[in-house]
mmCIF file of C-alpha atoms in Angstrom:
data_model
loop_
_atom_site.group_PDB
_atom_site.id
_atom_site.type_symbol
_atom_site.label_atom_id
_atom_site.label_comp_id
_atom_site.label_asym_id
_atom_site.label_seq_id
_atom_site.Cartn_x
_atom_site.Cartn_y
_atom_site.Cartn_z
ATOM 1 C CA MET A 253 0.000 0.000 0.000
ATOM 2 C CA LEU A 254 2.748 2.425 0.921
ATOM 3 C CA GLU A 255 4.689 1.666 -2.260
ATOM 4 C CA SER A 256 1.840 2.704 -4.536
ATOM 5 C CA SER A 257 1.375 6.108 -2.863
ATOM 6 C CA THR A 258 5.137 6.714 -2.894
ATOM 7 C CA MET A 259 5.282 5.761 -6.555
ATOM 8 C CA GLU A 260 2.400 8.110 -7.361
ATOM 9 C CA MET A 261 4.166 11.016 -5.627
ATOM 10 C CA GLY A 262 7.354 10.234 -7.530
ATOM 11 C CA LYS A 263 5.467 10.207 -10.818
ATOM 12 C CA LEU A 264 3.806 13.485 -9.887
ATOM 13 C CA TYR A 265 7.150 15.186 -9.176
ATOM 14 C CA ILE A 266 8.699 13.855 -12.369
ATOM 15 C CA SER A 267 5.673 14.975 -14.386
ATOM 16 C CA LEU A 268 5.820 18.484 -12.883
ATOM 17 C CA PHE A 269 9.528 18.713 -13.606
ATOM 18 C CA ILE A 270 8.958 17.732 -17.244
ATOM 19 C CA ILE A 271 6.096 20.222 -17.619
ATOM 20 C CA PHE A 272 8.130 23.057 -16.078
ATOM 21 C CA SER A 273 11.080 22.175 -18.308
ATOM 22 C CA MET A 274 8.924 22.296 -21.424
ATOM 23 C CA VAL A 275 7.385 25.643 -20.442
ATOM 24 C CA SER A 276 10.817 27.048 -19.676
ATOM 25 C CA LEU A 277 12.141 25.844 -23.024
ATOM 26 C CA ALA A 278 9.176 27.435 -24.808
ATOM 27 C CA LEU A 279 9.899 30.729 -23.032
ATOM 28 C CA PHE A 280 13.555 30.480 -24.066
ATOM 29 C CA PHE A 281 12.622 30.079 -27.727
ATOM 30 C CA SER A 282 10.148 32.937 -27.365
ATOM 31 C CA GLU A 283 13.023 35.092 -26.094
ATOM 32 C CA ILE A 284 15.063 34.208 -29.179
ATOM 33 C CA ASN A 285 12.081 35.158 -31.329
ATOM 34 C CA HIS A 286 11.867 38.538 -29.555
ATOM 35 C CA ALA A 287 15.567 39.079 -30.233
ATOM 36 C CA ASN A 288 14.967 38.433 -33.941
ATOM 37 C CA ASP A 289 12.036 40.883 -33.956
ATOM 38 C CA PHE A 290 14.247 43.488 -32.304
ATOM 39 C CA LYS A 291 17.001 42.760 -34.832
ATOM 40 C CA GLN A 292 14.575 43.481 -37.665
ATOM 41 C CA TYR A 293 13.739 46.866 -36.127
ATOM 42 C CA VAL A 294 17.443 47.697 -35.695
ATOM 43 C CA ASN A 295 18.081 46.795 -39.343
ATOM 44 C CA TYR A 296 15.271 49.111 -40.406
ATOM 45 C CA GLN A 297 16.686 52.005 -38.363
ATOM 46 C CA ILE A 298 20.203 51.461 -39.731
ATOM 47 C CA GLU A 299 18.882 51.498 -43.293
ATOM 48 C CA ARG A 300 16.773 54.626 -42.710
ATOM 49 C CA ASN A 301 19.408 56.615 -40.785
ATOM 50 C CA GLY A 302 22.577 55.550 -42.577
ATOM 51 C CA GLY A 303 24.072 53.590 -39.685
ATOM 52 C CA LEU A 304 23.883 53.547 -35.916
ATOM 53 C CA THR A 305 23.748 57.327 -35.624
ATOM 54 C CA GLY A 306 22.647 59.107 -32.478
ATOM 55 C CA GLU A 307 19.099 59.427 -33.810
ATOM 56 C CA ALA A 308 18.930 55.727 -34.727
ATOM 57 C CA ILE A 309 20.266 54.674 -31.327
ATOM 58 C CA GLU A 310 17.701 56.881 -29.584
ATOM 59 C CA LYS A 311 14.835 55.373 -31.614
ATOM 60 C CA VAL A 312 16.110 51.843 -30.996
ATOM 61 C CA ASN A 313 16.453 52.447 -27.246
ATOM 62 C CA ASN A 314 12.936 53.914 -27.057
ATOM 63 C CA TYR A 315 11.538 50.916 -28.938
ATOM 64 C CA ASN A 316 13.472 48.582 -26.646
ATOM 65 C CA GLN A 317 12.021 50.258 -23.541
ATOM 66 C CA GLU A 318 8.444 50.411 -24.841
ATOM 67 C CA HIS A 319 8.145 46.923 -26.289
ATOM 68 C CA PHE A 320 10.701 44.753 -24.473
ATOM 69 C CA GLY A 321 11.276 46.486 -21.143
ATOM 70 C CA GLY A 322 14.886 47.365 -21.975
ATOM 71 C CA LYS A 323 16.160 43.794 -21.942
ATOM 72 C CA PHE A 324 18.280 44.093 -25.096
ATOM 73 C CA ASP A 325 21.684 45.732 -25.484
ATOM 74 C CA ILE A 326 23.311 46.659 -28.795
ATOM 75 C CA GLN A 327 27.071 46.536 -29.228
ATOM 76 C CA SER A 328 28.930 47.645 -32.310
ATOM 77 C CA ALA A 329 32.298 49.084 -33.230
ATOM 78 C CA GLN A 330 30.472 51.371 -35.663
ATOM 79 C CA MET A 331 28.317 53.305 -33.182
ATOM 80 C CA ASN A 332 27.594 57.014 -33.725
ATOM 81 C CA GLN A 333 28.853 56.959 -37.307
ATOM 82 C CA LYS A 334 26.990 57.802 -40.481
ATOM 83 C CA PHE A 335 27.759 55.705 -43.547
ATOM 84 C CA SER A 336 27.158 56.364 -47.204
ATOM 85 C CA PHE A 337 24.914 54.281 -49.451
ATOM 86 C CA GLY A 338 25.848 50.616 -49.672
ATOM 87 C CA GLN A 339 28.164 50.368 -46.671
ATOM 88 C CA GLU A 340 27.546 47.554 -44.211
ATOM 89 C CA VAL A 341 27.032 48.089 -40.482
ATOM 90 C CA ASP A 342 27.688 45.105 -38.176
ATOM 91 C CA TYR A 343 26.307 44.834 -34.644
ATOM 92 C CA THR A 344 25.414 42.328 -31.928
ATOM 93 C CA ILE A 345 22.266 42.202 -29.801
ATOM 94 C CA ASN A 346 22.828 40.745 -26.319
ATOM 95 C CA THR A 347 20.414 39.662 -23.612
ATOM 96 C CA THR A 348 20.300 37.154 -20.753
ATOM 97 C CA HIS A 349 17.495 34.642 -20.296
ATOM 98 C CA ASN A 350 16.826 33.316 -16.793
ATOM 99 C CA PHE A 351 14.904 30.060 -16.544
ATOM 100 C CA PHE A 352 11.879 30.646 -14.330
ATOM 101 C CA PHE A 353 12.032 27.572 -12.088
ATOM 102 C CA LEU A 354 15.815 27.171 -11.989
ATOM 103 C CA PRO A 355 17.153 30.668 -11.308
ATOM 104 C CA LEU A 356 20.744 29.402 -11.187
ATOM 105 C CA LEU A 357 20.582 28.617 -14.890
ATOM 106 C CA SER A 358 20.820 31.548 -17.226
ATOM 107 C CA ARG A 359 21.769 31.720 -20.877
ATOM 108 C CA ASP A 360 23.303 34.634 -22.698
ATOM 109 C CA ILE A 361 21.632 35.167 -26.046
ATOM 110 C CA SER A 362 23.682 36.929 -28.724
ATOM 111 C CA VAL A 363 22.221 37.662 -32.117
ATOM 112 C CA LYS A 364 24.599 39.014 -34.735
ATOM 113 C CA GLY A 365 23.219 41.268 -37.404
ATOM 114 C CA SER A 366 24.236 43.545 -40.201
ATOM 115 C CA ALA A 367 22.410 46.029 -42.347
ATOM 116 C CA ILE A 368 23.301 48.131 -45.355
ATOM 117 C CA SER A 369 22.944 51.896 -45.261
ATOM 118 C CA GLN A 370 20.297 53.165 -47.669
ATOM 119 C CA ILE A 371 21.054 56.890 -47.308
ATOM 120 C CA ARG A 372 22.398 58.669 -50.360
#
């Protein structure tokens, strides 16, 4: 009698762990999707402003705060420079994802991107 109730509790704990793991994994992939959405917006601003100019960085930071709560950070060696038509601007978007039921685990997400200046 005792074995069956112990076995049921074990199955319950294992099932909960698997469910939490799957939800956490889904949230991780959702975070990667958000990073790709943000990357698309950064590309658009680079194309429209001729690079990561001060105006483009301001628009990107405002968008980051409004839509993503400021969780993304852009790094580039080509910040605050204006480029002519056809020049490529490289950058990296960084964020950290914390798994909700295992706070010790965290993954750094880096998405590399590049866009071509469309300003003549």
